[in-house]
XYZ file of C-alpha atoms in Angstrom:
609
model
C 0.000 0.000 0.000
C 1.425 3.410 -1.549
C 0.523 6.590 1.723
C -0.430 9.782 0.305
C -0.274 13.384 1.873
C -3.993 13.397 1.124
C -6.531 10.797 0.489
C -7.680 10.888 -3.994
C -11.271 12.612 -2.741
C -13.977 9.713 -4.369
C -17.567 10.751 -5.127
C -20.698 11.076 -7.131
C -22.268 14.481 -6.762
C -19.305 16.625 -7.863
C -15.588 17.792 -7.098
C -13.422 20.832 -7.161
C -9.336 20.751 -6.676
C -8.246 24.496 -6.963
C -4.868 25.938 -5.416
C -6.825 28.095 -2.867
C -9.510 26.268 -0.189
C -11.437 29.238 -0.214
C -11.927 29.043 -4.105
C -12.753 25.646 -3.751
C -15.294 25.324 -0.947
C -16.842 28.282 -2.845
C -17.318 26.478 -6.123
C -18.619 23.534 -4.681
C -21.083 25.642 -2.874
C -22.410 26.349 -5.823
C -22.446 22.987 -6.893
C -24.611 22.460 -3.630
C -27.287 24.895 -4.547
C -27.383 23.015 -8.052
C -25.283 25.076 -10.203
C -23.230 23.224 -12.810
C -19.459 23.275 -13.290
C -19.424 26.263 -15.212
C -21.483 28.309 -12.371
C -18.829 27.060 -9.954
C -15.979 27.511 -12.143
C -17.022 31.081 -12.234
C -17.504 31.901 -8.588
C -13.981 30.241 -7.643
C -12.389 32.173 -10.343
C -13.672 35.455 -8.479
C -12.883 34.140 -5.275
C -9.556 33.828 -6.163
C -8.909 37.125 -7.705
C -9.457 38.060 -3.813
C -7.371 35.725 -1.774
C -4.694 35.042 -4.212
C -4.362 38.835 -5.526
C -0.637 38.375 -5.822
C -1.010 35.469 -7.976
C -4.151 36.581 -10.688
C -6.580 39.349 -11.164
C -9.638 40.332 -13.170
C -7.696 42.210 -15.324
C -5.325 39.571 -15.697
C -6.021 36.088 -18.325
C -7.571 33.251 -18.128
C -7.444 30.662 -20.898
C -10.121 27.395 -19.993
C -10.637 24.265 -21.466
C -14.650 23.163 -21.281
C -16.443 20.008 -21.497
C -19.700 20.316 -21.747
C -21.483 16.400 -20.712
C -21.845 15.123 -24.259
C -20.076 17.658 -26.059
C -16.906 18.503 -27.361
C -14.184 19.589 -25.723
C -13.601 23.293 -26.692
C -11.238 25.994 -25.852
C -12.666 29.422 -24.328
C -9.650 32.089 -24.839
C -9.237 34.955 -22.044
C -6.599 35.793 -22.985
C -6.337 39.522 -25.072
C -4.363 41.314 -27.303
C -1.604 44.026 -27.806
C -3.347 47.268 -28.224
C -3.656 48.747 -31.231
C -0.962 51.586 -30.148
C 1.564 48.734 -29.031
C 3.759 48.370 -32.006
C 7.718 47.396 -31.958
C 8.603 50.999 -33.565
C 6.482 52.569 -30.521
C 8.514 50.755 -27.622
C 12.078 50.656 -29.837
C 11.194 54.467 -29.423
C 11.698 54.706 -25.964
C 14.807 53.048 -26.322
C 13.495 49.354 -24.912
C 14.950 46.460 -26.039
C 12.358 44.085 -24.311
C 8.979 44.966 -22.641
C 9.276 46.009 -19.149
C 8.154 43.209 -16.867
C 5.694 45.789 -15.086
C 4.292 48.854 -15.926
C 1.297 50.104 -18.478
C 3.519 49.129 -21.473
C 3.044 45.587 -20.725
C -0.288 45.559 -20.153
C -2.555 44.030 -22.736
C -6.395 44.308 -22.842
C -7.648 42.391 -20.142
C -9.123 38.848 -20.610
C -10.186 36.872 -17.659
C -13.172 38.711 -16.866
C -14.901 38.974 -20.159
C -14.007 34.898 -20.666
C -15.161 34.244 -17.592
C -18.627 35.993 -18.010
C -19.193 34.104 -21.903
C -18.219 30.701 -19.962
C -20.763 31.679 -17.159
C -23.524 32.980 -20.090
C -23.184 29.968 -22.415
C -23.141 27.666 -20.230
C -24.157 27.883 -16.878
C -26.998 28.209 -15.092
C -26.810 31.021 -12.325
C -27.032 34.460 -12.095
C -24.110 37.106 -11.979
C -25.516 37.029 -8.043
C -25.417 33.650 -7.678
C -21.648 33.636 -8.853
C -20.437 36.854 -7.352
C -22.071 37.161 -3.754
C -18.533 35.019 -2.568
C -15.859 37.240 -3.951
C -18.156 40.350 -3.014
C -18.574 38.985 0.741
C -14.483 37.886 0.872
C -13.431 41.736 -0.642
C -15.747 43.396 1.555
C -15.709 41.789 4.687
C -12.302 39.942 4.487
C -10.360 37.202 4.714
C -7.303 35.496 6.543
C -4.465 35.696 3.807
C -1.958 32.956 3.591
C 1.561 33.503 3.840
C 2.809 34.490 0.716
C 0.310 37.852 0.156
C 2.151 39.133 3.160
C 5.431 38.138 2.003
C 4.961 39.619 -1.597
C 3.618 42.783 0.065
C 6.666 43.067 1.806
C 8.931 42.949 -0.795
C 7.414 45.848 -2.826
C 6.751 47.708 0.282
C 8.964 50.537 -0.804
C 7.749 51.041 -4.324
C 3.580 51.014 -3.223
C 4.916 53.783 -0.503
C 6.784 55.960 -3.061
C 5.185 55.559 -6.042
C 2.405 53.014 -6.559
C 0.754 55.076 -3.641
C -2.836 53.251 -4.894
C -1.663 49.706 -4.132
C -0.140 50.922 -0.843
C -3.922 52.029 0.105
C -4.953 48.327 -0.332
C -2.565 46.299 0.457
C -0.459 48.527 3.279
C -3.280 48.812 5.770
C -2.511 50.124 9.006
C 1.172 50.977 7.046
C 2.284 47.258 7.111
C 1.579 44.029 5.099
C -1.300 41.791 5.520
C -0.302 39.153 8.092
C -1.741 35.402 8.468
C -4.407 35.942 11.096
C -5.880 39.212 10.806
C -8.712 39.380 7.932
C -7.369 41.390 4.541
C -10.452 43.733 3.118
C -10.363 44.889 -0.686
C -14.045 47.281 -0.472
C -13.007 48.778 -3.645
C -12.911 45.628 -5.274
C -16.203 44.983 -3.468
C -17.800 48.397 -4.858
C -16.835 47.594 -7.830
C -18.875 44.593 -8.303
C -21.978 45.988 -6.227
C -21.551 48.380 -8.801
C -21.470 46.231 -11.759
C -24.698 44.284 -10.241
C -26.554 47.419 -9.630
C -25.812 48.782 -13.088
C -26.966 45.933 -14.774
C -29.793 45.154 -12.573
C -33.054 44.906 -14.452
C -31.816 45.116 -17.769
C -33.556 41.383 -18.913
C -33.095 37.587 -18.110
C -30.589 35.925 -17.128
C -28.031 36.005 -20.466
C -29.071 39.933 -20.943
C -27.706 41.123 -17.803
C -24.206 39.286 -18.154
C -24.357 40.560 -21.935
C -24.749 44.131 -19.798
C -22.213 43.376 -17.525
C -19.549 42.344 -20.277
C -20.697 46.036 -22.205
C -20.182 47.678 -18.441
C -16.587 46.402 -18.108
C -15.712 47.094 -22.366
C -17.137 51.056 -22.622
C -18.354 51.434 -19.019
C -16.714 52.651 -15.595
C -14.949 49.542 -15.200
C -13.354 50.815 -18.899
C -12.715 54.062 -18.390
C -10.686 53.584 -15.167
C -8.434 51.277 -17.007
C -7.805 53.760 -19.426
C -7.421 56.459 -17.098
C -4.735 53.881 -15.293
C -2.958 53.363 -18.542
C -2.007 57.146 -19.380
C -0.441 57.390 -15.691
C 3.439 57.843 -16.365
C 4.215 54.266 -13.746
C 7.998 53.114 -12.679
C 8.549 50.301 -14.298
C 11.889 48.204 -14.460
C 13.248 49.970 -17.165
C 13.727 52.220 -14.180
C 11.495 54.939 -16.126
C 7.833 56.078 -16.025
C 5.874 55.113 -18.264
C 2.185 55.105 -19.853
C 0.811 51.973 -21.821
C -0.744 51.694 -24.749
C -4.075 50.622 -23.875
C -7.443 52.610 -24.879
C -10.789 52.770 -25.034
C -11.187 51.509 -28.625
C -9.260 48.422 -27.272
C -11.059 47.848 -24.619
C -14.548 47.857 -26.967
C -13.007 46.132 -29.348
C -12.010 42.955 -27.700
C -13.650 39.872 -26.341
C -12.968 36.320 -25.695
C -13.383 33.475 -28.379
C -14.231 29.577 -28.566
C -11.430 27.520 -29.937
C -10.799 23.959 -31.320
C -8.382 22.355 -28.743
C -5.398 20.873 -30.219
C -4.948 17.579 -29.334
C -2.458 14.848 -29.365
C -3.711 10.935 -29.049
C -0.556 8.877 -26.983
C -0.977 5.452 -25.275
C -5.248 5.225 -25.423
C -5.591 9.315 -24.277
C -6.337 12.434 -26.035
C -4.951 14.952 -24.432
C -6.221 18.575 -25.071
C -4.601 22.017 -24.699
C -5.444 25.242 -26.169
C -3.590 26.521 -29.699
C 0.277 27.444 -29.887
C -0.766 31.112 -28.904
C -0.408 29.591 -25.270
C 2.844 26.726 -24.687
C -0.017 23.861 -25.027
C 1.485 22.541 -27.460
C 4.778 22.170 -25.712
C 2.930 19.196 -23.702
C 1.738 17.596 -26.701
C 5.247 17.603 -28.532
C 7.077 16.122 -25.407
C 3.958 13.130 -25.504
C 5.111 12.622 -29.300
C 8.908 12.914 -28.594
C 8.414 9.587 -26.257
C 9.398 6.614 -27.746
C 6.795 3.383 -27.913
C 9.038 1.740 -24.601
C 9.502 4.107 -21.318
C 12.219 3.408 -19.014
C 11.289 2.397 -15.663
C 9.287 4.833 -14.128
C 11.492 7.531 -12.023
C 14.683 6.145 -12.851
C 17.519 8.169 -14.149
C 16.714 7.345 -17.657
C 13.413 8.299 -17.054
C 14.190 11.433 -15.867
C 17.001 12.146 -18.242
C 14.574 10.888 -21.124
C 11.646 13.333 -20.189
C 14.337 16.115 -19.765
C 16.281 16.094 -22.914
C 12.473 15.734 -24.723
C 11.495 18.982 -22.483
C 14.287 20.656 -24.046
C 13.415 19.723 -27.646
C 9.782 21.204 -27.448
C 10.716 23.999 -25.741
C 13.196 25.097 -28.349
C 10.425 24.626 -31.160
C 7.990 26.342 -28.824
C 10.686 29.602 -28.959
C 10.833 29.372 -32.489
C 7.333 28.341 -34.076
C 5.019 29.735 -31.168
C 3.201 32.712 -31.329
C -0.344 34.824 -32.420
C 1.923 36.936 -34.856
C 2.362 34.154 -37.818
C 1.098 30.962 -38.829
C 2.113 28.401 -36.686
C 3.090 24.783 -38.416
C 1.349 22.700 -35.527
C 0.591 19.721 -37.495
C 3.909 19.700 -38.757
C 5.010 19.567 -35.295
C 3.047 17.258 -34.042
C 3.778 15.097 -36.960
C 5.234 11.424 -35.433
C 7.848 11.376 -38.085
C 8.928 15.042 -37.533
C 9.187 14.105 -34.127
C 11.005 10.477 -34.037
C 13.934 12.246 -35.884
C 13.503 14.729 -33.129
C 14.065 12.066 -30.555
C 17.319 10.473 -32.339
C 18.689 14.086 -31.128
C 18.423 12.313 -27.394
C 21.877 10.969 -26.521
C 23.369 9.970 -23.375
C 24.649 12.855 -22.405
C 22.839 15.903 -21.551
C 22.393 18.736 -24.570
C 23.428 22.718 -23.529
C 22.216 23.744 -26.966
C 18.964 24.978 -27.927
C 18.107 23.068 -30.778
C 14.770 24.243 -32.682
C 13.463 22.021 -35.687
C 12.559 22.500 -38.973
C 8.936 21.393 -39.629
C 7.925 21.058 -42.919
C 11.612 22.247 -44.170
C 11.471 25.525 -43.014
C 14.562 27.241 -40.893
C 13.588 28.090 -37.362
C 14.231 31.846 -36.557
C 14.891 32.865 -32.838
C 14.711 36.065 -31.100
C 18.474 37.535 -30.632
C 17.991 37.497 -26.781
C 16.713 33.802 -27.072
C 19.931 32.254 -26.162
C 21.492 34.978 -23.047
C 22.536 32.759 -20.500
C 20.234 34.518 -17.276
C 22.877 35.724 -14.365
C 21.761 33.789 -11.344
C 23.352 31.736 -8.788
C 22.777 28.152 -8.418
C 19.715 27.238 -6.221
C 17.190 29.460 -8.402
C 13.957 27.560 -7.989
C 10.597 28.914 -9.250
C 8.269 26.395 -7.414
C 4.631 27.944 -6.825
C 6.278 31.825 -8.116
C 6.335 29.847 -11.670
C 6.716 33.110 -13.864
C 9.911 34.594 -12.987
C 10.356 38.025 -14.445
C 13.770 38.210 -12.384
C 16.437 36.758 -12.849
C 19.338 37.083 -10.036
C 22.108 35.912 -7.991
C 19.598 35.530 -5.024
C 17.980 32.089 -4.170
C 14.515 32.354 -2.776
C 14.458 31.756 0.881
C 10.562 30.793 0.592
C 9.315 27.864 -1.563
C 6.706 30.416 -3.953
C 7.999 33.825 -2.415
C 7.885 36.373 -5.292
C 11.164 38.615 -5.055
C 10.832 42.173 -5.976
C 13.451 44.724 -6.189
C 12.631 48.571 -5.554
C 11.517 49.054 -9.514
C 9.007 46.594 -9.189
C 10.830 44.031 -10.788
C 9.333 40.514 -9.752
C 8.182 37.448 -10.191
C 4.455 37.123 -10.612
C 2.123 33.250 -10.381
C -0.581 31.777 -11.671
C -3.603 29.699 -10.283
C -5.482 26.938 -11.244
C -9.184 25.636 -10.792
C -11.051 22.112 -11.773
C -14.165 21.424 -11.558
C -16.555 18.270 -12.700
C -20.606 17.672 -11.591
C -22.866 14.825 -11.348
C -23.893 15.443 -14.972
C -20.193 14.880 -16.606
C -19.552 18.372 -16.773
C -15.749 19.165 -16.370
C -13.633 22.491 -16.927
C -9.894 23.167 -16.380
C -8.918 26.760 -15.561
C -5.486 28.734 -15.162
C -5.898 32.392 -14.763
C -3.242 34.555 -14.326
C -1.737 37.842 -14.529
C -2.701 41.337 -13.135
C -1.415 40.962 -9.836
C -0.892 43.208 -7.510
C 2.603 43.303 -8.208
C 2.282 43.933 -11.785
C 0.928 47.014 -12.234
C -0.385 49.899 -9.576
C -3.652 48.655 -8.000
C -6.891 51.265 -10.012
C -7.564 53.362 -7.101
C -11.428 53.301 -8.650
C -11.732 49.202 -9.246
C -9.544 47.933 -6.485
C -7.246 45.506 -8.743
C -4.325 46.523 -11.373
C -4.026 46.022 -15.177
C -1.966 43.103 -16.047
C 1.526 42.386 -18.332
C 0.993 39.771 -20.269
C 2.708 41.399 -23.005
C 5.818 41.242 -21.698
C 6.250 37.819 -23.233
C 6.796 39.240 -26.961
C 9.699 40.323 -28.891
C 10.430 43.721 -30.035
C 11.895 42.341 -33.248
C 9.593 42.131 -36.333
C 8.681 39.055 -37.774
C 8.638 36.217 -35.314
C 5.792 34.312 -34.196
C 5.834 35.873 -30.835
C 6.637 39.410 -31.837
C 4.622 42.240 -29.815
C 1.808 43.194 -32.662
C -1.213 44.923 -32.338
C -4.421 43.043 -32.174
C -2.212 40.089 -31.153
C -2.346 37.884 -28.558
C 1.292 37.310 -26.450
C 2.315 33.475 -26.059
C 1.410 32.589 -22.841
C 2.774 30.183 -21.072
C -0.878 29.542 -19.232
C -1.942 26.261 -20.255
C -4.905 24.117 -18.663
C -5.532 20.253 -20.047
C -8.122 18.030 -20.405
C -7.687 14.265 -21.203
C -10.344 11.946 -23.033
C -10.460 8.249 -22.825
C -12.432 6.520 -26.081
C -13.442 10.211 -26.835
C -14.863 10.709 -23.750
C -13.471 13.391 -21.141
C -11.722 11.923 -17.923
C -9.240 14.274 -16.591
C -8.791 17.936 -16.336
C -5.885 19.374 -14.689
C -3.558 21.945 -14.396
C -0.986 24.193 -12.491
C 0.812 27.186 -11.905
C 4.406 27.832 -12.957
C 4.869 29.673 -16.186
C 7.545 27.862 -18.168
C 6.940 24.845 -15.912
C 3.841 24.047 -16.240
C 3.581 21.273 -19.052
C 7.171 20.348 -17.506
C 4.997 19.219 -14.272
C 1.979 18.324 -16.076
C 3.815 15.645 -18.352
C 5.435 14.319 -15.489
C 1.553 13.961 -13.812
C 0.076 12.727 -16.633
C 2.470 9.949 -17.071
C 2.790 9.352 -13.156
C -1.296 8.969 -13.426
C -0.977 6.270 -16.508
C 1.799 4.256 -15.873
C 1.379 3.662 -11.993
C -1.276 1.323 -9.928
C -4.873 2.511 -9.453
C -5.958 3.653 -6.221
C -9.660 2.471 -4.882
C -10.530 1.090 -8.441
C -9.487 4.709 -10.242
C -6.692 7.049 -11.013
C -4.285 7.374 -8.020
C -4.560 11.517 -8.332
C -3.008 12.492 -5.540
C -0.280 9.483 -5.162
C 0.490 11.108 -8.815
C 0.621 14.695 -7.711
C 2.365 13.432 -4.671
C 5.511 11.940 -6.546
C 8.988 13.779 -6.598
C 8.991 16.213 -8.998
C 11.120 18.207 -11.129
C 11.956 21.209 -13.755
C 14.530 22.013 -16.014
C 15.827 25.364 -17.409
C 17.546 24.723 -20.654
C 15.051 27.123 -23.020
C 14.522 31.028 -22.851
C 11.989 31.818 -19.956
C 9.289 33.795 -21.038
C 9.297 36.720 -18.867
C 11.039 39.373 -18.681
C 14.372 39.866 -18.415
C 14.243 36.566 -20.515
C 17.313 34.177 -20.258
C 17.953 30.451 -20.647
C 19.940 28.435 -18.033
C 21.558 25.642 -20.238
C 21.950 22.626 -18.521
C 20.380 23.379 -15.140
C 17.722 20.874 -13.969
C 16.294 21.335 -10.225
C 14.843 18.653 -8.597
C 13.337 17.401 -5.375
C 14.869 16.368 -2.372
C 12.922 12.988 -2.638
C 14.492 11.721 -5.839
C 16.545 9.059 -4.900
C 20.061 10.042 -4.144
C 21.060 7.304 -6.860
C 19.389 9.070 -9.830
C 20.472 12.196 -8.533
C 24.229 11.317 -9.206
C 23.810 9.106 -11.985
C 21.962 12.755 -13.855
C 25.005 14.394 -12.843
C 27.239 12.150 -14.254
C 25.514 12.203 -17.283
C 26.367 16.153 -17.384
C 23.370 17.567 -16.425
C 23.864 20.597 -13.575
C 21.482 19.580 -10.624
C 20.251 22.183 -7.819
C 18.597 19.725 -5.470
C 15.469 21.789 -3.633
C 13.552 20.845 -1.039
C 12.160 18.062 -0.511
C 8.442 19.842 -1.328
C 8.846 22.620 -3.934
C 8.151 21.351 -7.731
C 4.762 22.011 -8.891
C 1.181 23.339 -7.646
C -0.720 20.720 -9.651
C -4.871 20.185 -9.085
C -7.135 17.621 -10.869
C -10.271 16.074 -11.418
C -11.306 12.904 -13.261
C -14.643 11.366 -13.778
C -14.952 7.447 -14.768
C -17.636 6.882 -17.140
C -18.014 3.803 -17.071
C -19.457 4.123 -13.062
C -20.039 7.716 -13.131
C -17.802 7.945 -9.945
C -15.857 11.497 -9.684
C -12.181 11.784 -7.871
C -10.282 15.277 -6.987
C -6.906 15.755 -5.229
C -4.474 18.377 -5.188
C -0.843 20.150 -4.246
C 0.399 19.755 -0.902
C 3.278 22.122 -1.782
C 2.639 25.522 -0.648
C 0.068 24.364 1.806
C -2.858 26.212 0.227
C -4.278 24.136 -2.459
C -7.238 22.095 -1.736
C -10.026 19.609 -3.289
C -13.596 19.359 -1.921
C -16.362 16.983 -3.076
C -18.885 14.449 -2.082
């Protein structure tokens, strides 16, 4: 008998994993008052804007993968575009080679909160009420922050107090940082939506009024704060002030989309991420770089296996990803185009970044693609995930965000899964706009985001900054069908990490023993994990670290040294600090549900029954 940090929750009425407890108990509150998995998708989403404000924001993305019970798998993008103003000439201009990690230039228009309102409209089943009466009661009469909030406050204590004066208002009370134990408020926030529900109040059924309250955020108040935000000159670490790019047009302009999922059929699944506009992909390409015969599961050619594969997608992710030109996925996804991938694989491990050349054509990187980042040994972006700082400091905190007096710093991510009694299922990551991103909109209570600071300021590359063009994220939720029918959704924080840690769950979860008669979740979130750094990170100040693989404690001092000897350069972490993963899975055959998630971090929870 494997032991577990947590039981894999079993049930039949519904479950929710999320990386906050208070999102999840939330959403399955809904689920109590017979709301479906959209409804209670929804209200965690908004529940987590509040207690994990350094980690996402309404202003901020969220891309989500939906399966409707009986339907098809689609993609629903939150994630938006460069403004029409935010052009490579504009921001070569001010003498910027890259766009600042923080700041109004690196804001593009928000995403989460329109995607999140079509997912709720289409379908669910509640009312904006129904779905926002949790984050309203949280922002306006509080809640206990974990750790981290406090910790991330404390590090950009100076630059709320001297110049993002705003975000000191909210998250300064009493001229301190929140602390565990004493209940954090956001009214603002909570105005803000009273506001939105008042506004919209009356204005026809059910999919009228969230019509209204997607028109109230695109041309309303909620709009022209934003813009109002954007033209304030803002430090940023270019060490300048700035103003962004964003306007009203944009904001009217822009709303979230259904998408095809591109998919990627290995060993009896079909696994499903959104298009290469987000590092999807990335997952799928590291399935189709394995070979027909694993090593033994965990060992050090296991390891050394999935690593060197990692590598190999995340070099054609830097040089065929992107919203700015047509993207060759079938090419790369082709099993030919990726077996001679895999004959690149030797014994030893590669310190080259080593794009392909799908369908003959020559990959083309970014000039800052290969800069070796300037840190020390020990760097380790468990939970933080995004780094958008790179430096000789190792983070004393498993997930503390480090931020330097320019407001240079590295932001997260959340996730959220959800599946009903009726089959329903949804996997969420939103991210971006928190509150160390940009300064908090003294009128809305939250800050714009900077997504955009994951584009190129050279001209003609799939990821270069263009307006009306959505920035390669590196957000990227999956779902997982069985016989074309949906089984698994899951997901996780970490930026460039995250289909690192989700390939390693995914296999964990299909090539180990069954728990109870069903997927051993948690005994696969559970195992040693790890992450390596051999590919450009995506945020800014960019940077590669060839070579550098960081692993867990756990993993067995054996194929610790037998990875080293093979070349690669190991940081061994602690023994808890790779990957934030959450999951549901549904067996239809029975119609039993099962949920587990993260113990890392000690905040992410599942709930069900």
């Amino acid at each position: 008998m494997r032991f577990t940090t947590r039981p894999t929750l079993q049930g039949t009425f519904g479950m929710v994993s999320s990386t906050h407890w208070l999102a999840s108990q939330s959403a399955m509150a809904v689920l109590e008052d017979d709301g479906n998995a959209f409804d209670a998708a929804v209200a965690g989403a908004f529940v987590l804007h509040v207690v994990e404000p350094h980690l996402n924001g309404p202003a901020g993305e969220a891309p989500v993968l939906l399966a409707p019970a009986g339907g098809d798998v689609r993609v629903l993008c939150g994630q938006g575009v460069a403004p029409a103003g935010a052009t490579v000439a504009h921001y070569r201009g001010l003498g910027l080679d890259l766009v600042p990690g923080t700041g109004p230039l690196a804001a593009a228009v928000p995403g989460a909160f329109d995607a999140w309102m079509l997912l709720l409209r289409d379908h669910g089943t509640k009312s904006l009420d129904d779905v926002l009466k949790y984050a309203i009661g949280y922002a306006e009469h509080g809640h206990a922050p974990v750790d981290d909030v406090g910790a991330t406050v404390e590090t950009v204590r100076e630059l709320f107090e001297t110049e993002w004066t705003s975000s000191a208002e909210v998250y300064l009370p009493e001229g301190r940082p929140p602390r565990p134990g004493e209940l954090l408020r956001n009214p603002v926030l909570a105005a803000t939506w009273k506001r939105l529900l008042a506004e919209t109040a009356g204005t026809g059924g059910r999919e009228a009024r969230i019509d209204a309250a997607r028109e109230v955020w695109r041309t309303g108040f909620v709009a022209e704060a934003l813009v109002r935000q954007a033209a304030r000159p803002t430090l940023d670490t270019s060490g300048e002030r700035h103003t962004g790019a964003l306007t009203a047009a944009d904001l009217a302009a822009w709303s979230a989309t259904y998408e095809t999922p591109a998919t990627y059929d290995w060993n009896g699944w079909t696994v499903c991420k959104a298009g290469p506009w987000s590092q999807g992909p990335a997952l799928l390409q590291q399935l189709a770089l394995l070979p027909s015969e694993l090593p033994a599961y965990g060992s050090a050619d296991y390891v050394h296996l999935l690593v060197e594969g990692c590598k190999l997608a995340m070099a054609d992710r830097e040089a065929w990803y992107g919203d700015a030109a047509e993207v060759p996925l079938a090419e790369l996804l082709d099993d030919g185009y990726n077996a001679r991938r895999r004959r690149l694989i030797g014994d030893k491990a590669s310190y080259e970044l080593r794009p392909g050349s799908p369908g003959g054509r020559p990959p083309r990187l970014s000039g800052h693609a290969c800069v070796v980042a300037d840190d020390a040994p020990g760097f380790s972006p468990m939970g933080v995930g995004e780094p958008t700082l790179a430096n000789g400091t190792a983070f004393p905190v498993p997930g503390e965000p480090q931020v330097t007096a320019l407001g240079e710093t590295r932001g997260d991510t959340c996730h959220l899964d959800v599946v009903d009694r009726w089959g329903n299922m949804v996997a969420a990551t939103p991210s971006g706009g928190w509150l160390q991103s940009n300064p908090v909109v003294p009128e809305l209570g939250f800050p714009l985001g900077t997504r955009l600071q994951m584009t190129w300021l050279e001209e003609g590359l799939p990821n270069s900054l263009t307006p009306g063009r959505r920035p390669r994220t590196t957000l990227t939720p999956s779902i997982a069908l069985r016989d074309g029918v949906p089984v698994l959704a899951f997901g996780t924080p970490g930026g460039d990490q995250q289909d690192q840690w989700q390939l390693h769950f995914l296999l964990a979860v299909t090539l180990r023993a069954r728990v109870r008669g069903g997927l051993d979740l948690q005994g696969a979130i559970d195992a040693p994990n790890w992450h390596n750094d051999g590919f450009p990170g995506s945020f800014y100040p960019r940077g590669m670290r060839p070579g550098r693989v960081t692993v867990e404690s756990r993993m067995p001092t054996e194929v610790v040294e037998e990875l080293r000897r093979r070349g690669h350069d190991i940081t061994v972490g602690d023994p808890w600090s790779e990957g934030r993963l959450c999951a549901v899975a549904r067996d239809p055959a029975t119609g039993i549900l099962s949920a587990a998630a993260n113990p890392r971090g000690m905040q992410g929870y599942a709930v069900g029954r």
